[in-house]
PDB file of C-alpha atoms in Angstrom:
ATOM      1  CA  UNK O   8     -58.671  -4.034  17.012  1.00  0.00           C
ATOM      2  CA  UNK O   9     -55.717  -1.978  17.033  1.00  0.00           C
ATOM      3  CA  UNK O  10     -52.279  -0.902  14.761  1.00  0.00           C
ATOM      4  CA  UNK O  11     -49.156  -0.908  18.239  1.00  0.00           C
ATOM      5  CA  UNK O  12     -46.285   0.874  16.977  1.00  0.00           C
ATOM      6  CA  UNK O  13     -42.996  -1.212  18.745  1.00  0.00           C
ATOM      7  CA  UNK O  14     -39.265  -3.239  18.520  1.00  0.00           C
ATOM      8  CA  UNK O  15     -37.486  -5.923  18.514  1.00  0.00           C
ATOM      9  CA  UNK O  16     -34.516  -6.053  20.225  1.00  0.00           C
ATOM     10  CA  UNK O  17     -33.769  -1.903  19.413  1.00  0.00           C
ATOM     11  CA  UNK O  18     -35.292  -2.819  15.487  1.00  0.00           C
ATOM     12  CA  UNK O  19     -38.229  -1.309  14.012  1.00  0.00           C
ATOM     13  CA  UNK O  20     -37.931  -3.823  11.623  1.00  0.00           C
ATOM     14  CA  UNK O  21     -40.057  -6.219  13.766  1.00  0.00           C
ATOM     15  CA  UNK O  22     -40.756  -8.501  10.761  1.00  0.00           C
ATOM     16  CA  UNK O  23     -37.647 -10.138  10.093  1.00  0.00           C
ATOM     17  CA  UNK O  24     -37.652 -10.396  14.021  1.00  0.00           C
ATOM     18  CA  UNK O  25     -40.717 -11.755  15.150  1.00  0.00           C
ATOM     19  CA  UNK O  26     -44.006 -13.188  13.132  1.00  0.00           C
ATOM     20  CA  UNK O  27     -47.809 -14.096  13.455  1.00  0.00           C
ATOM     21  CA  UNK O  28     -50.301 -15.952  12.855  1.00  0.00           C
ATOM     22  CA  UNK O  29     -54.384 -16.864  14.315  1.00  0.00           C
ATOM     23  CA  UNK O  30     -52.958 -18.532  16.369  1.00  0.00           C
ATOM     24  CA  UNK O  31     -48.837 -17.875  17.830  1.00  0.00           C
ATOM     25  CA  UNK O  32     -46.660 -15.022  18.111  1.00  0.00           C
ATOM     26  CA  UNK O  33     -42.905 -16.565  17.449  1.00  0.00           C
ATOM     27  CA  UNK O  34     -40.448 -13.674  18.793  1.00  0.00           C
ATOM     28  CA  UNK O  35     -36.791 -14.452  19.492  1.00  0.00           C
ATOM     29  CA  UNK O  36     -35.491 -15.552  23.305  1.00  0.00           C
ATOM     30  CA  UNK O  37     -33.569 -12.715  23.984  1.00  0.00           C
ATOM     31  CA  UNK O  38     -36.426 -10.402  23.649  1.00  0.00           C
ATOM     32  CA  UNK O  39     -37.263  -9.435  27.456  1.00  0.00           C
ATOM     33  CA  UNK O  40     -40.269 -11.483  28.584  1.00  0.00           C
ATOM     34  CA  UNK O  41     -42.571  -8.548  29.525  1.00  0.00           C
ATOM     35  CA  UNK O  42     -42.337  -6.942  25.760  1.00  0.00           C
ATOM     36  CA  UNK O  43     -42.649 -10.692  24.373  1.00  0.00           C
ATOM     37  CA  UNK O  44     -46.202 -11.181  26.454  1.00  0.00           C
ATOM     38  CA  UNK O  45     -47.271  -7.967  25.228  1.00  0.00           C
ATOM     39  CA  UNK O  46     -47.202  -8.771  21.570  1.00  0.00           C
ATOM     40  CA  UNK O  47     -49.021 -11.784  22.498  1.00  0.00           C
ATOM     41  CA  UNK O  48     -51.925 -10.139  24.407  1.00  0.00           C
ATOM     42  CA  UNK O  49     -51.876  -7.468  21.459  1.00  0.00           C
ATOM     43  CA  UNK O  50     -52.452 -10.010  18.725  1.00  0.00           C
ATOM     44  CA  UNK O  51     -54.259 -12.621  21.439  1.00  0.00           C
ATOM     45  CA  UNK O  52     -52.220 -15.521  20.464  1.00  0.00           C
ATOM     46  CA  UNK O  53     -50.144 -17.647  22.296  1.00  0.00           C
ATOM     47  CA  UNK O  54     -46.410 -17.059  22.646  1.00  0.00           C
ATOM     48  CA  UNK O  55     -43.335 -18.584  21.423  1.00  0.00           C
ATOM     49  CA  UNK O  56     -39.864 -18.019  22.734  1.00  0.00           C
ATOM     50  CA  UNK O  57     -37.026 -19.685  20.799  1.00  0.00           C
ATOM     51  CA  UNK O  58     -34.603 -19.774  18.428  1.00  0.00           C
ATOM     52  CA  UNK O  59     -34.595 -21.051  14.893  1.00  0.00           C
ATOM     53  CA  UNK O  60     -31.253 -22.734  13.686  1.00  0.00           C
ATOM     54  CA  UNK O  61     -29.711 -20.199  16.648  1.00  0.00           C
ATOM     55  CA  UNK O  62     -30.587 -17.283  14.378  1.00  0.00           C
ATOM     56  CA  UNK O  63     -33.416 -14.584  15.924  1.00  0.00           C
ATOM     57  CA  UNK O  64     -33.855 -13.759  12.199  1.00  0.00           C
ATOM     58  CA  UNK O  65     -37.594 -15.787  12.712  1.00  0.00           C
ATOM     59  CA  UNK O  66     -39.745 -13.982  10.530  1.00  0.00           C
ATOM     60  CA  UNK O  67     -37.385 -14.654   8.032  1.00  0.00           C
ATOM     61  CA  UNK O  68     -37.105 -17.943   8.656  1.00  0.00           C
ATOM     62  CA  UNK O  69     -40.280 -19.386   9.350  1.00  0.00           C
ATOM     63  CA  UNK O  70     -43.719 -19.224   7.263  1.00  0.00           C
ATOM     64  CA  UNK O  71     -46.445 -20.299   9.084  1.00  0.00           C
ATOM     65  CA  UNK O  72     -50.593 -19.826   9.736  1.00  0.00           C
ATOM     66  CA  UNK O  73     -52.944 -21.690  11.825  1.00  0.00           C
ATOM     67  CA  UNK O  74     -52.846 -24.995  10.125  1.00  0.00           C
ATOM     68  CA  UNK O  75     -48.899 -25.596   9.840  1.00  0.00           C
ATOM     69  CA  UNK O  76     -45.597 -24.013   9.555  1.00  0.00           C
ATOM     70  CA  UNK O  77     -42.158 -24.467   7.753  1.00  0.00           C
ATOM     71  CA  UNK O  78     -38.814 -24.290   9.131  1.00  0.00           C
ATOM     72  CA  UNK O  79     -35.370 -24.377   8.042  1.00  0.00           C
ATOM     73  CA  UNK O  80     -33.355 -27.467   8.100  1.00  0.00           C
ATOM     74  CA  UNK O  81     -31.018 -25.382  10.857  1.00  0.00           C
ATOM     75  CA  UNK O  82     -33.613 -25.664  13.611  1.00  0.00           C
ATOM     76  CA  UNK O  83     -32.535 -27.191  16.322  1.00  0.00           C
ATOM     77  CA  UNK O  84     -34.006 -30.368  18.406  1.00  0.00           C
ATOM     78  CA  UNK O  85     -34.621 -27.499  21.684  1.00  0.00           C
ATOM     79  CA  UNK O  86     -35.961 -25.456  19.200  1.00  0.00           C
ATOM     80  CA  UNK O  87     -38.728 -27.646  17.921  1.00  0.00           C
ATOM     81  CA  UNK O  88     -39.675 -29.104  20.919  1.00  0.00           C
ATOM     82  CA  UNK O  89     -40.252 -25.584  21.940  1.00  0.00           C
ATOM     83  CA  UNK O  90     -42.344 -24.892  18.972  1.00  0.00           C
ATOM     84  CA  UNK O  91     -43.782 -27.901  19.445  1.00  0.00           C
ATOM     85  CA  UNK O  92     -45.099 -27.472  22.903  1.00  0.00           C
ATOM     86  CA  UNK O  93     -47.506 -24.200  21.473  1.00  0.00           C
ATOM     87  CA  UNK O  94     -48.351 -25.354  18.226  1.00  0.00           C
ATOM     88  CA  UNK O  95     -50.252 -27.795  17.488  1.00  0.00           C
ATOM     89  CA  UNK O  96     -50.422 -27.606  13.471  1.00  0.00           C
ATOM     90  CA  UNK O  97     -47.983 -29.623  11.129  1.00  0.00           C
ATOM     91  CA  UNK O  98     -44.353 -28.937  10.938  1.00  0.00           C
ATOM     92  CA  UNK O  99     -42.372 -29.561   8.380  1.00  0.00           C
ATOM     93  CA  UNK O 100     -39.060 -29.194   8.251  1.00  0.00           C
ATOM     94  CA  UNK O 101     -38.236 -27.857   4.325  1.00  0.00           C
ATOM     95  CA  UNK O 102     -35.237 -30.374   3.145  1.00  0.00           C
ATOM     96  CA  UNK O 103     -33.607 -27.906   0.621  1.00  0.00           C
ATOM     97  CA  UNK O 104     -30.828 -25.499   0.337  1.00  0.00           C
ATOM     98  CA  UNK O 105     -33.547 -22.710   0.339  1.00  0.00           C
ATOM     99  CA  UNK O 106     -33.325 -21.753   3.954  1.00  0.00           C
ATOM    100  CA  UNK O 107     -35.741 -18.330   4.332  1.00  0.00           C
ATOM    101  CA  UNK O 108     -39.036 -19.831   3.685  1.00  0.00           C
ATOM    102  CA  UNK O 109     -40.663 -16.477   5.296  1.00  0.00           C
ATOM    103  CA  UNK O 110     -39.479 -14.671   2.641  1.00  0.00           C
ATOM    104  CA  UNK O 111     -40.132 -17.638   0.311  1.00  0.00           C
ATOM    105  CA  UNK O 112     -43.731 -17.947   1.248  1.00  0.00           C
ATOM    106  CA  UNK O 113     -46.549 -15.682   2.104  1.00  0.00           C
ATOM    107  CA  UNK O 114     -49.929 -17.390   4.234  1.00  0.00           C
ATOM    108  CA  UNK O 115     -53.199 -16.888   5.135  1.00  0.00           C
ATOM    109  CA  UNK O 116     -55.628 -19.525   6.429  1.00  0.00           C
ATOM    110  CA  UNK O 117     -57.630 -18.556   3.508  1.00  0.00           C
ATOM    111  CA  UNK O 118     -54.303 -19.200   0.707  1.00  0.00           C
ATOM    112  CA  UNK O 119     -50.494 -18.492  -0.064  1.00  0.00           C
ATOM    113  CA  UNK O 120     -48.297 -17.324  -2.496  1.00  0.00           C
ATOM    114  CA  UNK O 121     -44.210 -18.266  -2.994  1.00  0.00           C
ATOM    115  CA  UNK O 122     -41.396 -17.196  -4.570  1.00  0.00           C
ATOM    116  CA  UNK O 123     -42.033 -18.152  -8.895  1.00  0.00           C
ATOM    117  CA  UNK O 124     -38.711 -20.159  -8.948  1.00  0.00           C
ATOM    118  CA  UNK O 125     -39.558 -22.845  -6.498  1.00  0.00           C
ATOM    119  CA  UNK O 126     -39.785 -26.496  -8.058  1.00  0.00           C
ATOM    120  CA  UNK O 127     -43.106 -27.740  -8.033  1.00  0.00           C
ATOM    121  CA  UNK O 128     -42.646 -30.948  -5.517  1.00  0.00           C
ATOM    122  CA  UNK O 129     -41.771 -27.994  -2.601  1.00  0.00           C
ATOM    123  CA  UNK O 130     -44.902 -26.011  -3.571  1.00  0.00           C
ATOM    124  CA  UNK O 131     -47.011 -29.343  -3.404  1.00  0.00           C
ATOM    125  CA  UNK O 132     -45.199 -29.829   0.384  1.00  0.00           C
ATOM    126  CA  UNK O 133     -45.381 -26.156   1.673  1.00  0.00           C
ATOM    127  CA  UNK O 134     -49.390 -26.354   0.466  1.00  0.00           C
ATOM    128  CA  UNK O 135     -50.265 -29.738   2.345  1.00  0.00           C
ATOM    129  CA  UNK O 136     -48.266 -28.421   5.553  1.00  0.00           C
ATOM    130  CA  UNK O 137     -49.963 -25.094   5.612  1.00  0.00           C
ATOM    131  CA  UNK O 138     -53.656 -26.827   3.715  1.00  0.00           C
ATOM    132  CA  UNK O 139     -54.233 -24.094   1.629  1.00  0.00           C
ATOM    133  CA  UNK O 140     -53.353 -23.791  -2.078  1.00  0.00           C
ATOM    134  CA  UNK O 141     -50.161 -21.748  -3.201  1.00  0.00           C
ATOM    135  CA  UNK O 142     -49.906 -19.504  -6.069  1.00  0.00           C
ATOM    136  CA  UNK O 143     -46.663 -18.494  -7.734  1.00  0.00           C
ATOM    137  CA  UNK O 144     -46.020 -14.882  -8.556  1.00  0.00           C
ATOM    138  CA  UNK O 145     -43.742 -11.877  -7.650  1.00  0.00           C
ATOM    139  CA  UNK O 146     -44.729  -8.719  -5.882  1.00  0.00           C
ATOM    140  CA  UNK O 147     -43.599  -5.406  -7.219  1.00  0.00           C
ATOM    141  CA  UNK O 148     -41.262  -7.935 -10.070  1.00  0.00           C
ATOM    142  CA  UNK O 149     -39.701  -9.396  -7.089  1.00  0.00           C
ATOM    143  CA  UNK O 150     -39.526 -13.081  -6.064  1.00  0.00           C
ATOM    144  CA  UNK O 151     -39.096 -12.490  -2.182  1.00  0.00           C
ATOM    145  CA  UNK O 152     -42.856 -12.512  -1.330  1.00  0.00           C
ATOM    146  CA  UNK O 153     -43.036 -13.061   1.933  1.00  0.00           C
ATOM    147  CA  UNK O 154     -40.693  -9.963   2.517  1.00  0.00           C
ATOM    148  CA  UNK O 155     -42.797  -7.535   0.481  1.00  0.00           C
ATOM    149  CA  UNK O 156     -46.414  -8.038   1.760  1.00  0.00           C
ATOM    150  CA  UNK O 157     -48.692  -8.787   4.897  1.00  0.00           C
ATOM    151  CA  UNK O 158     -51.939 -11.422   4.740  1.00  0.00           C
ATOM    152  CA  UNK O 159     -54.013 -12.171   7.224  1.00  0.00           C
ATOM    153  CA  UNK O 160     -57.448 -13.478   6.900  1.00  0.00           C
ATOM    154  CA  UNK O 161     -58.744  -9.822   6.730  1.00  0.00           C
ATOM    155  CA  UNK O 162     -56.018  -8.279   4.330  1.00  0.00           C
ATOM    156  CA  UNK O 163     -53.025  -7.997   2.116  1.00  0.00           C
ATOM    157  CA  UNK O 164     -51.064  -5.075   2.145  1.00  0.00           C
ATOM    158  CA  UNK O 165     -48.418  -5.309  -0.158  1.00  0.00           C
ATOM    159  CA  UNK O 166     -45.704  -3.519  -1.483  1.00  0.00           C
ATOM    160  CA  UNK O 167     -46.063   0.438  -2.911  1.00  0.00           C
ATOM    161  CA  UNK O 168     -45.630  -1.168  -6.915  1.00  0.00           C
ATOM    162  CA  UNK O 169     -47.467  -4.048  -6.959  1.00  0.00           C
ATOM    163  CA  UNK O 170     -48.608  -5.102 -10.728  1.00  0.00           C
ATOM    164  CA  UNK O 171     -51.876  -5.444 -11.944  1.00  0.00           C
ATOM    165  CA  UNK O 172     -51.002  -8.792 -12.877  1.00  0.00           C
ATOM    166  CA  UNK O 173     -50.109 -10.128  -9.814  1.00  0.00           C
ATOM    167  CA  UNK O 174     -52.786  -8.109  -7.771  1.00  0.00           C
ATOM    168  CA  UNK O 175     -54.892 -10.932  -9.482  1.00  0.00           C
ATOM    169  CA  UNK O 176     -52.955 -13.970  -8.682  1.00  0.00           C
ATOM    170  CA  UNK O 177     -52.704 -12.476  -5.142  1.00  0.00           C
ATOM    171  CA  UNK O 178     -56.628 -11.883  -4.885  1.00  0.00           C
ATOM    172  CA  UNK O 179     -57.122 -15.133  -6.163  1.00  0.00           C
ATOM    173  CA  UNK O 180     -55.157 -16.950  -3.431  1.00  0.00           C
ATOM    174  CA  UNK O 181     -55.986 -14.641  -0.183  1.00  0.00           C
ATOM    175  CA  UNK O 182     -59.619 -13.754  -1.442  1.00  0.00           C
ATOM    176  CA  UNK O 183     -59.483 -10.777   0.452  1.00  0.00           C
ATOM    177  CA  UNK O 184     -59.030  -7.248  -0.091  1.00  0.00           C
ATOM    178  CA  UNK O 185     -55.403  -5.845  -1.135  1.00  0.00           C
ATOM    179  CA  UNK O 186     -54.126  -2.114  -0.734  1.00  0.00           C
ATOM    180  CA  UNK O 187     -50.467  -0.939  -0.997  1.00  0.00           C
ATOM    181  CA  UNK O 188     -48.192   0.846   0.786  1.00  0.00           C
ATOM    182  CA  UNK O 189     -44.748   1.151   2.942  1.00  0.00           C
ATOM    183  CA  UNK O 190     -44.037   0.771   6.926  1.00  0.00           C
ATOM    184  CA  UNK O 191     -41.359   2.799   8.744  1.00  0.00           C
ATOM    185  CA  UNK O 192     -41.093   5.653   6.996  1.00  0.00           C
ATOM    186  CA  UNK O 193     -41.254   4.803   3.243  1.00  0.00           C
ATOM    187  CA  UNK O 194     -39.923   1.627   3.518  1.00  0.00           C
ATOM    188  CA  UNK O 195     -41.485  -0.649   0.618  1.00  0.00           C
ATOM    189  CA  UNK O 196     -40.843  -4.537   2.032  1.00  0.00           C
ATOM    190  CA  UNK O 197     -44.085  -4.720   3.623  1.00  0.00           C
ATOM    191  CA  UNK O 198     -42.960  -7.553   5.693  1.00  0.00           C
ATOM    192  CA  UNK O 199     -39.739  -6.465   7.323  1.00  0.00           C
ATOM    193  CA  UNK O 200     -41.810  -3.524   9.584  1.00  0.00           C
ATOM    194  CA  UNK O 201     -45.038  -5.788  10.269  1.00  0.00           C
ATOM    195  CA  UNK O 202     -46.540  -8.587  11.901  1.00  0.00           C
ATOM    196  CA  UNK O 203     -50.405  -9.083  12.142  1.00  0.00           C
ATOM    197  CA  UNK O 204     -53.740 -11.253  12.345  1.00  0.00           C
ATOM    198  CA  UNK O 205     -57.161 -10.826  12.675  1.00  0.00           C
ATOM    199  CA  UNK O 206     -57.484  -9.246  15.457  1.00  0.00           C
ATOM    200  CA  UNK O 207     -54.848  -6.269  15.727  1.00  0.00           C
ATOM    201  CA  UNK O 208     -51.415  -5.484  14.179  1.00  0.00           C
ATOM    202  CA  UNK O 209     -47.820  -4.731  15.161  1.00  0.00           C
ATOM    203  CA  UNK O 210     -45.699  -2.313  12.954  1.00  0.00           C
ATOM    204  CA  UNK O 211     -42.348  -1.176  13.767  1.00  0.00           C
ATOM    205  CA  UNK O 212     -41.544   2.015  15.487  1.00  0.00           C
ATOM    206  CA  UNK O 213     -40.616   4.495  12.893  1.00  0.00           C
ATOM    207  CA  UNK O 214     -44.495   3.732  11.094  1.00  0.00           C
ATOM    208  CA  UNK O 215     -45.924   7.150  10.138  1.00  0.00           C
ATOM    209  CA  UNK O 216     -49.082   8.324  10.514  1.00  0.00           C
ATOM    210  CA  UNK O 217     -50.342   8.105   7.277  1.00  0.00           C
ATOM    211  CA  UNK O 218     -48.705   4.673   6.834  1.00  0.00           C
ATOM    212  CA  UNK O 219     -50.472   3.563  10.100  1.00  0.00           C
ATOM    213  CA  UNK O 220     -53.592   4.653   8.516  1.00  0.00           C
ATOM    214  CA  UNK O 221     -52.906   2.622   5.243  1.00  0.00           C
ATOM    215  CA  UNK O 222     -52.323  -0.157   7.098  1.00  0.00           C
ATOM    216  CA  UNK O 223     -55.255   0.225   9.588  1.00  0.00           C
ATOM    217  CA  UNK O 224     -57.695  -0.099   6.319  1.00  0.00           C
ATOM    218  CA  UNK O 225     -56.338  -2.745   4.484  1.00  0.00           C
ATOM    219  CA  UNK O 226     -55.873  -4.914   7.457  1.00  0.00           C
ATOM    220  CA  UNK O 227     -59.304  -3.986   9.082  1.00  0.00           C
ATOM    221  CA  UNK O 228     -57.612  -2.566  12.129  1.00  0.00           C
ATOM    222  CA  UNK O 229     -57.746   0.401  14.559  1.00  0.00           C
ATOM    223  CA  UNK O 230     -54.480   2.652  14.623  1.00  0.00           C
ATOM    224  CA  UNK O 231     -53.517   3.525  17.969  1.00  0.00           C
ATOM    225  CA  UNK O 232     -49.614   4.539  19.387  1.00  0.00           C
ATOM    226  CA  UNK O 233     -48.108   2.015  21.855  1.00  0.00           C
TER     227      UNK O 233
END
């Protein structure tokens, strides 16, 4: 179980690139084919080469864990069959204006969280695609909480000034442990610099040291340089 420092496409911020789950790695199609199967093996999921709405902006995007995932109303009929043809949980496409549901939405298998201001009727559809129940809070007084923290089934790490409060809502919905800290060199929005499951994580290239270390703890991983 191990911490890989790497890019996307030249960007440490390998988050709003590329994200994962139990079960897929989603990474954009321009990202050469050799890197893309390594993040795969890394995280031992299965990959996913497309393009959401055109965009390579995926972990952005999308919000997804084992059981289903949520896409933008821009995908594109390529694009889905794509996804299609690797995933095998529910889909649904999110009929709103909102468009970046991965920064909406944060998911475990074990629970979620989403941005406070959504209307009730699109938490009750983003909790029966993904089958898990959905909490409403910020992170650090911010709504975008799929930007500012990591989950897996393992671990939360979250944003350097997270509340008390919502370190409670938050435990409540992953039931796992929660620590804090940045990615690529003080950078607070937890999920711009990382992608990770159970087994290992991915954090972009300029990740110190000591934030490797942070991350290797609360995500029950191993640090190790690519």
């Amino acid at each position: 179980m191990t911490v890989y420092l790497s890019s996307v496409i030249g960007s440490s911020s390998i988050g709003v690139y590329s994200l994962a789950t139990e079960s897929i790695v989603m990474v954009p199609r321009m990202m050469p084919q050799k890197k893309a199967q390594e993040f795969a093996d890394w995280l031992k999921a299965k990959l996913i080469c497309t393009s959401i709405g055109g965009s390579m902006l995926h972990g952005a995007l999308v919000c997804a864990n084992s059981n289903g995932m949520l896409l933008p109303t821009s995908v594109r009929d390529e694009e889905l069959a794509e996804i299609r043809r690797v995933f095998d949980g529910t889909i649904t496409i999110m009929e709103t204006k909102k468009t970046a549901y991965g920064n909406l939405v944060l998911a475990s298998d074990k629970g979620a969280i989403a941005d406070p201001r959504l209307k009730e009727d699109v938490i009750k559809k983003i909790a029966d695609t993904l089958g898990v129940e959905v909490l409403q809070t910020e992170i650090a007084g911010l709504p975008y909480v799929g930007s500012l923290a990591v989950a897996t089934n393992k671990g939360v790490l979250a944003h350097p000034l997270l509340k008390d409060d919502e370190r409670k809502i938050i435990e409540q919905a992953f039931k796992v442990p929660i620590d804090v800290g940045p990615i690529n060199c003080g950078i607070p929005y937890v999920g711009t610099g990382l992608i990770a499951n159970s087994c290992n994580a991915v954090a972009g290239s300029m990740t110190t040291g000591p934030e490797m270390f942070i991350i290797g703890n609360a995500l029950d991983v191993v640090q190790e340089v690519e």
